[in-house]
Short mmCIF file of C-alpha atoms in Angstrom, two decimals:
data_model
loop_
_atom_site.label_atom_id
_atom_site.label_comp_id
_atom_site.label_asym_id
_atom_site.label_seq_id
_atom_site.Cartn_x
_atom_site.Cartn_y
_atom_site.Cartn_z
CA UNK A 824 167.97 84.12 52.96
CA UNK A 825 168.79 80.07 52.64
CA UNK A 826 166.36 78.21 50.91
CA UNK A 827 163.72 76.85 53.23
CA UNK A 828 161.79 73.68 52.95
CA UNK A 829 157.83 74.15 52.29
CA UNK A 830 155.00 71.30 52.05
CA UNK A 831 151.74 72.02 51.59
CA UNK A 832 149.01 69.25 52.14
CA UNK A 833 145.53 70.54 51.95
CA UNK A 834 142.78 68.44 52.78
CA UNK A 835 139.62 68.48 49.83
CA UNK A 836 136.23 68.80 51.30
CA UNK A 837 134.19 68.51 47.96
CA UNK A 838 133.37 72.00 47.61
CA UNK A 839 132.33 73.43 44.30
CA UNK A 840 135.33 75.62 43.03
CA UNK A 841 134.45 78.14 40.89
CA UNK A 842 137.39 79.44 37.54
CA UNK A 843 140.19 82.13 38.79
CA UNK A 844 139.40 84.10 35.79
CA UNK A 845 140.93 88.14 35.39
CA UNK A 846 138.81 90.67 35.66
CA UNK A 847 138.91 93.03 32.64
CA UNK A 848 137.68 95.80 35.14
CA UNK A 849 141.44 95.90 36.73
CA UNK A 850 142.09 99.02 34.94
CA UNK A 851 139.54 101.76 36.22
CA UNK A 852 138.44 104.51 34.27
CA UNK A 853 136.79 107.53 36.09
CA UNK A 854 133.64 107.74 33.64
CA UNK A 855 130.29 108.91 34.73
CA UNK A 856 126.98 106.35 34.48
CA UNK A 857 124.30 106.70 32.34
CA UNK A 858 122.17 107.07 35.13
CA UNK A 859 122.61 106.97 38.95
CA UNK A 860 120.03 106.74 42.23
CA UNK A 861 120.05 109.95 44.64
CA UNK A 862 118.01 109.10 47.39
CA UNK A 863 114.30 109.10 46.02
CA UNK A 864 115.04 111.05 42.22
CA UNK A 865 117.01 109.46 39.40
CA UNK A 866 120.01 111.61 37.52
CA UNK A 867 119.08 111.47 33.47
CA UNK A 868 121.59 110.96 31.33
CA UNK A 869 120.42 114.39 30.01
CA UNK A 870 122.50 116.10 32.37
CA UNK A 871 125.29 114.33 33.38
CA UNK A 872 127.13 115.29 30.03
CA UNK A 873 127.57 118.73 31.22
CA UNK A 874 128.44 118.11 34.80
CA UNK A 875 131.40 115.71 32.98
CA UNK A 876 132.65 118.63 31.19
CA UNK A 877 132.52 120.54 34.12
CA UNK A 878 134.21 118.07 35.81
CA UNK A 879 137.16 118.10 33.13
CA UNK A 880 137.54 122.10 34.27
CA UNK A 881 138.20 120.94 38.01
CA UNK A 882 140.81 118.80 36.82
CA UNK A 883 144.15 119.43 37.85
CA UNK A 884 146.37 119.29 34.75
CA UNK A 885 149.72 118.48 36.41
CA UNK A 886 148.40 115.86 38.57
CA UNK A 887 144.76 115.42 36.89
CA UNK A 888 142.99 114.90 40.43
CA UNK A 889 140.18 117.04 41.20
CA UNK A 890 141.02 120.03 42.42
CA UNK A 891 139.90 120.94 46.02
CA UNK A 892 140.15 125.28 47.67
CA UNK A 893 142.82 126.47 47.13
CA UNK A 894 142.64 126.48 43.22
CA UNK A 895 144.91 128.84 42.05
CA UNK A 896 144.88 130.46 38.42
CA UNK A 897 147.95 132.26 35.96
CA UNK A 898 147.21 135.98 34.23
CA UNK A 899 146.42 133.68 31.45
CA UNK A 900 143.52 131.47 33.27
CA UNK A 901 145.14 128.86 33.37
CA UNK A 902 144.37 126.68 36.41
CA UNK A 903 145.80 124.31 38.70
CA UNK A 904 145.84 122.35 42.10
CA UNK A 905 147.68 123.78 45.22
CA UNK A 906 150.08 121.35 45.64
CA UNK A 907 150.84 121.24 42.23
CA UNK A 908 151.64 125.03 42.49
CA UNK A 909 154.71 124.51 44.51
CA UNK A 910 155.68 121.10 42.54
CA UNK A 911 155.63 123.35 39.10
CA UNK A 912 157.83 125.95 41.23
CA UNK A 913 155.60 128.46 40.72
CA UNK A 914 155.32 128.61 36.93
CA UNK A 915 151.91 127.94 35.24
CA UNK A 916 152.74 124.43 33.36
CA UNK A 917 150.76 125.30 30.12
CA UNK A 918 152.26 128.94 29.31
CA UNK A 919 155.22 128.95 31.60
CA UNK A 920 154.21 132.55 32.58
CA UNK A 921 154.63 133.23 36.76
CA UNK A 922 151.78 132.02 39.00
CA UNK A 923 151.64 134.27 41.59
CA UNK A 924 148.92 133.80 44.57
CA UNK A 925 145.96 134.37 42.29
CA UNK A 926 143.06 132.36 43.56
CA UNK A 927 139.94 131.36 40.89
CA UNK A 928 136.95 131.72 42.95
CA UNK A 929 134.31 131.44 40.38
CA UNK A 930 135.57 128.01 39.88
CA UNK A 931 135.57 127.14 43.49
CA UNK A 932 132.21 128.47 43.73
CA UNK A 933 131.50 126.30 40.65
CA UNK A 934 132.20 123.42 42.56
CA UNK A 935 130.43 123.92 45.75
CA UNK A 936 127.24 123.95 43.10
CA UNK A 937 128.30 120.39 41.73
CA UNK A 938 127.11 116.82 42.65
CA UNK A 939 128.94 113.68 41.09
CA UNK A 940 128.81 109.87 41.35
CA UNK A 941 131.82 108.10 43.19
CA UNK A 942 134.64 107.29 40.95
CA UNK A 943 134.47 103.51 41.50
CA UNK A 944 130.92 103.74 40.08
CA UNK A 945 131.93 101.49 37.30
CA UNK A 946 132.95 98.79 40.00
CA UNK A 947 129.17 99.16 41.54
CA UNK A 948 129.03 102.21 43.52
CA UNK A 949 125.73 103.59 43.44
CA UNK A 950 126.67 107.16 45.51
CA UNK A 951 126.22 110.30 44.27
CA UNK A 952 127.71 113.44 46.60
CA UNK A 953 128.59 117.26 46.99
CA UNK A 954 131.68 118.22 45.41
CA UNK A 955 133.61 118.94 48.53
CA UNK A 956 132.17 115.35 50.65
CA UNK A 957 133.24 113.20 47.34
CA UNK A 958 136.60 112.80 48.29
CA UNK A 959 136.44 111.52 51.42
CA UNK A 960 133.81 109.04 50.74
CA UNK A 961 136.19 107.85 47.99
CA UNK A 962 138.71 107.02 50.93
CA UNK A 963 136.39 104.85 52.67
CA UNK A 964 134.37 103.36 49.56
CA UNK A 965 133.75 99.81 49.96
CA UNK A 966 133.71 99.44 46.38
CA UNK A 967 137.41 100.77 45.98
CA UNK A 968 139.99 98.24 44.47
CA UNK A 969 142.10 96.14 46.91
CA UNK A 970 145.57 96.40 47.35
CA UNK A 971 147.65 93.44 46.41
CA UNK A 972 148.10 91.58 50.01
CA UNK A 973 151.37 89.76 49.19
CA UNK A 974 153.77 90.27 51.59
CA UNK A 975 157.73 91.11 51.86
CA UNK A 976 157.46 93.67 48.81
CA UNK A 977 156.15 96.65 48.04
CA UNK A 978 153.66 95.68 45.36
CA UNK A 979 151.55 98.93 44.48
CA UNK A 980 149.17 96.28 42.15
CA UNK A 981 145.36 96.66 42.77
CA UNK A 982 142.50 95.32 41.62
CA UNK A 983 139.00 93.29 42.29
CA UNK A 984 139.41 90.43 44.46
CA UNK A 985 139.26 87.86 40.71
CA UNK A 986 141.80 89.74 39.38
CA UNK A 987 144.37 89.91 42.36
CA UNK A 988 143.96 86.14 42.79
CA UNK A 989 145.25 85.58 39.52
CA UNK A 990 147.70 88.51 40.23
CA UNK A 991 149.33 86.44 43.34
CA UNK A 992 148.99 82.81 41.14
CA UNK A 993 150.69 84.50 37.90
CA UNK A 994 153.00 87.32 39.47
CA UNK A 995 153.69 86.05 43.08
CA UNK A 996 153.90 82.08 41.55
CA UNK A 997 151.56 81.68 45.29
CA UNK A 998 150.61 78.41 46.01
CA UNK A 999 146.38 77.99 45.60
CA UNK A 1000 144.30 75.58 47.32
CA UNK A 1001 140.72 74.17 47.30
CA UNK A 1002 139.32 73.08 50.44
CA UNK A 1003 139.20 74.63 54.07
CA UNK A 1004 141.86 72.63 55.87
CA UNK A 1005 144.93 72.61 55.36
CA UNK A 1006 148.33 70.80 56.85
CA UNK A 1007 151.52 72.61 56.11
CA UNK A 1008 155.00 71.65 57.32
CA UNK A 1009 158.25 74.49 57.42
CA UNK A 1010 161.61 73.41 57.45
CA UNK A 1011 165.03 75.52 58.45
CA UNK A 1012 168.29 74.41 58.73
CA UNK A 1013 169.21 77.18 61.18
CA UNK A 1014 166.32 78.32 63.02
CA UNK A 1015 168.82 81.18 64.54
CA UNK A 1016 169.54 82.70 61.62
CA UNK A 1017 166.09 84.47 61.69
CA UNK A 1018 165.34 87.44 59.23
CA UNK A 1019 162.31 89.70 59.07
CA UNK A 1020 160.80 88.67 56.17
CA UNK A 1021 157.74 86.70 55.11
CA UNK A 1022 158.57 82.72 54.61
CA UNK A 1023 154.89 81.48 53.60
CA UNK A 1024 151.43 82.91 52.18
CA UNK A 1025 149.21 80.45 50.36
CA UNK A 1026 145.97 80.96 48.92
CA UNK A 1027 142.58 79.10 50.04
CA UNK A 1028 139.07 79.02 48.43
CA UNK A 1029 136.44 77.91 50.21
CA UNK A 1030 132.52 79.17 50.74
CA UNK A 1031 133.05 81.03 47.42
CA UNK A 1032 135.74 83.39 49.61
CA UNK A 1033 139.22 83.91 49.14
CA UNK A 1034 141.94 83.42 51.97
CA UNK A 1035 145.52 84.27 52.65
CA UNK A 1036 147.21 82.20 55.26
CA UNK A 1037 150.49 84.03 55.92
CA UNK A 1038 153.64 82.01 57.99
CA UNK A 1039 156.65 84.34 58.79
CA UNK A 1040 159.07 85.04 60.86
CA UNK A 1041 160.25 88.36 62.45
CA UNK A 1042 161.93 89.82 65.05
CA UNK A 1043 159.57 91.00 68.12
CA UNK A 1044 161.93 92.72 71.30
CA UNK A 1045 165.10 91.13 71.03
CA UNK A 1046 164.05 87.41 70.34
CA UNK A 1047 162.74 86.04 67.26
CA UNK A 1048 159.05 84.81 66.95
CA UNK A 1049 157.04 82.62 64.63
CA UNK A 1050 153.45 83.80 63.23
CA UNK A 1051 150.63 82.65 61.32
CA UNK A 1052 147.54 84.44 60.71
CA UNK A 1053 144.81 84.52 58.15
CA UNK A 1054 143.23 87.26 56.04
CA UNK A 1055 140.05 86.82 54.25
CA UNK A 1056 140.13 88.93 50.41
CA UNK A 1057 137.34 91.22 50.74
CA UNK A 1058 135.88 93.73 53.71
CA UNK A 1059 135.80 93.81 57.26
CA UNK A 1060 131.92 93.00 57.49
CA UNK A 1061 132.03 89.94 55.38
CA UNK A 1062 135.15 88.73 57.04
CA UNK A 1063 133.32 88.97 60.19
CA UNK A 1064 131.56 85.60 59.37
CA UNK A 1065 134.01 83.14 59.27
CA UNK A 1066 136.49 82.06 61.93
CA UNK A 1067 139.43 80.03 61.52
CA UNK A 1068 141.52 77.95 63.89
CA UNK A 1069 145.82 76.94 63.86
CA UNK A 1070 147.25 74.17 65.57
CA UNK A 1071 150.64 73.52 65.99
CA UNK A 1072 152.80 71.18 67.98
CA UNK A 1073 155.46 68.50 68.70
CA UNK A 1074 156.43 65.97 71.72
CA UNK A 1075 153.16 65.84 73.42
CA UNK A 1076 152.42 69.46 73.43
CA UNK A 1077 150.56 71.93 71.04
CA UNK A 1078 149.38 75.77 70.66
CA UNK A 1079 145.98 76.29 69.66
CA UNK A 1080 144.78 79.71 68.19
CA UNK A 1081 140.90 80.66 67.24
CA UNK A 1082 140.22 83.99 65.63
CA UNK A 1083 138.21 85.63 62.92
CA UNK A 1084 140.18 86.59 59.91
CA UNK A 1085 141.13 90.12 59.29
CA UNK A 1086 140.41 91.71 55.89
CA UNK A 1087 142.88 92.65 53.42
CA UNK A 1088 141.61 96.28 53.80
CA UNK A 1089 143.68 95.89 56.61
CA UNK A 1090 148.03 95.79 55.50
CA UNK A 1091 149.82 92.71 56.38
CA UNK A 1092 152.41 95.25 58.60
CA UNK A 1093 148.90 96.17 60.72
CA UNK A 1094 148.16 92.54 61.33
CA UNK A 1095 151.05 91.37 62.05
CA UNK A 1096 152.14 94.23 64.37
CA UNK A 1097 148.77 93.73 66.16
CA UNK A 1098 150.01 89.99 67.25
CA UNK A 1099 146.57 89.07 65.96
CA UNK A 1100 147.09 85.37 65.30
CA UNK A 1101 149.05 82.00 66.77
CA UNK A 1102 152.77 83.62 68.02
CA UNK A 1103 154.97 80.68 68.45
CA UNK A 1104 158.13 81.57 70.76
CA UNK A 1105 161.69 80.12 69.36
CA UNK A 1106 162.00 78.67 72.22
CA UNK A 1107 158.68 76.62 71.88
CA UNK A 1108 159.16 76.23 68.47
CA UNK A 1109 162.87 74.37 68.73
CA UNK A 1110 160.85 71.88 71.64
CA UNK A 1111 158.27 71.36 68.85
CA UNK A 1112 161.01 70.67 66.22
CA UNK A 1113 162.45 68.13 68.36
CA UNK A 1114 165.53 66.15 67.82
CA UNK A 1115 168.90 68.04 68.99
CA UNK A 1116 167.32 71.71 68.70
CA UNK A 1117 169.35 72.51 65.61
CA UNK A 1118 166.57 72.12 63.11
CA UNK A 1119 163.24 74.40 63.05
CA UNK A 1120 160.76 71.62 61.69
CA UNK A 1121 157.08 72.92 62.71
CA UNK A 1122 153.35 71.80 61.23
CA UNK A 1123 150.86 73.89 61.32
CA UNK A 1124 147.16 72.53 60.52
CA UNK A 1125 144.42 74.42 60.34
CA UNK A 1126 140.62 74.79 59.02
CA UNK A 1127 138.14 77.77 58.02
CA UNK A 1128 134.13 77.41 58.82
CA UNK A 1129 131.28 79.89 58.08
CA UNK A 1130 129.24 81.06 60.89
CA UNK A 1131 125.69 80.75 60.42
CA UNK A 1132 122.32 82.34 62.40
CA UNK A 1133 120.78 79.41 63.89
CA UNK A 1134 116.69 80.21 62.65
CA UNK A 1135 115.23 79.30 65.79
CA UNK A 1136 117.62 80.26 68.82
CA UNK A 1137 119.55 83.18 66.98
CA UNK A 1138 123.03 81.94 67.99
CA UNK A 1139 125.57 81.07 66.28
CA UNK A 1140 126.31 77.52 64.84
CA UNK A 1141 129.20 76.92 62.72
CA UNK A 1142 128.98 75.44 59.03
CA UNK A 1143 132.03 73.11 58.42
CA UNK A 1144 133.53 71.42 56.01
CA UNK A 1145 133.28 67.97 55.61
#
């Protein structure tokens, strides 16, 4: 794809910015706490060095994940995972001797008897849970790492939100900005030429929050379309109070969009397919462009505000930057 033209003017508001620092906790190690809350009792420390090691016998040792009915055993004892069973091609991978269809039920009873704490304990997780409900919590966990919400590449990098901000500034080389406002202008020689790929994302922090404002093009039916949407780095819930608005427009007209942002929890394909943001039409965009239609020239301003509960009505009122 040609090189495109991108300015970025963001307006400061005089918020307090706080250091993109790494976070050293970007590589997670399943460990178990000293100590964890279950409902009203407390788990000593006393025990939880025996449910590790019993932990370490559930572990699958072709894939090392925990190892869920069917667990399936050699003459030898060896155990291992189901699906490993048919990845190994039926040959036990520490004696090479023939599997067969010989199932260890003491060690699935074993760990219908267990309890353990989330494996993202170490990133603040507090849960403790049967064997068997563990993994699907895990799914779900709202202390689970992020995935990397850059756009136009399969990154597999996650992380805490810290560490994947410094992830897109080092890695990505994205563009980061204090304030919540921001002007940006996109230039293309030949706005017909129109790929589906990802032109823009820049980075905003504001309200102690992280945001990625994305600006692509892609192909929607059989015309080309313009998009920008924003994403807020961290959950749903939170991202629930803030809303952001877009403005764009040229010769006397202009599109305005108002939305809440949508978490990174949720993939850039997802939000985008979902049209959950402001679509600009080629069409509309060449009349914004002006000039002889040959040139795609379109600024799009925009600004971020924090809802807040208004103490004495209950509705309501937004907090925005000055």
């Amino acid at each position: 794809m040609e090189a495109d033209s991108i300015e970025c003017v963001t307006s400061l508001d005089g918020t307090d910015e706080d250091e993109i620092q790494q976070n050293p906790l970007h590589h997670l190690h399943q460990q178990f706490p000293s100590k964890s809350s279950h409902g009203n009792g407390v788990v000593s420390s006393a025990i939880l060095p025996s449910t590790t090691r019993v932990h370490e016998l559930l572990e699958c040792p072709v894939c090392t994940n925990s190892m869920y009915p069917p667990i399936y055993q050699c003459h030898n004892g060896h155990t291992l995972c189901s699906t490993c069973k048919t990845r190994v091609h039926n040959r036990c991978p520490t004696c090479r001797q023939e599997l067969g269809d010989i199932r260890c039920l003491a060690l699935e009873k074993v760990a219908e008897s267990l309890e353990l704490p989330c494996k993202y304990f170490s990133l603040g997780c507090p849960e403790i849970f049967p064997y068997y409900s563990k993994l699907k919590h895990e799914t779900i966990c709202n202390f689970r790492p992020y995935n990397c919400p850059y756009a136009g590449s399969e990154c597999s990098v996650t992380g805490d939100i810290p560490f994947l901000v410094a992830h897109l500034r080092d890695d990505h080389k994205v563009d980061m900005h204090s304030g919540c406002t921001f002007n940006h202008r996109y230039v293309k020689s030949n706005p017909r030429e129109v790929e589906n790929a990802t032109w823009m994302l820049t980075v905003f922090h504001c309200f102690g929050q992280y945001f990625c404002l994305h600006f692509e093009a892609f192909q929607l039916g059989m015309a080309p379309v313009y998009m920008a949407f924003l994403r807020f780095m961290g959950d749903e819930m939170e991202a629930r109070n803030y809303s952001y608005s877009l403005e764009v427009g040229g010769n006397g007209r202009k599109l305005i969009w108002e939305g809440t942002p949508r978490s990174i929890r949720d993939s850039h394909r997802k939000v985008r397919d979902s049209h959950d943001g402001l679509i600009i039409q080629r069409n509309m965009a060449l009349f914004f462009s002006g000039g002889d239609r040959k040139e795609l020239k379109l600024r799009v301003t925009g600004r971020i505000w924090k809802e807040q509960q208004n103490p004495e009505g209950g509705a309501c009122i937004p907090n925005l930057c000055s």
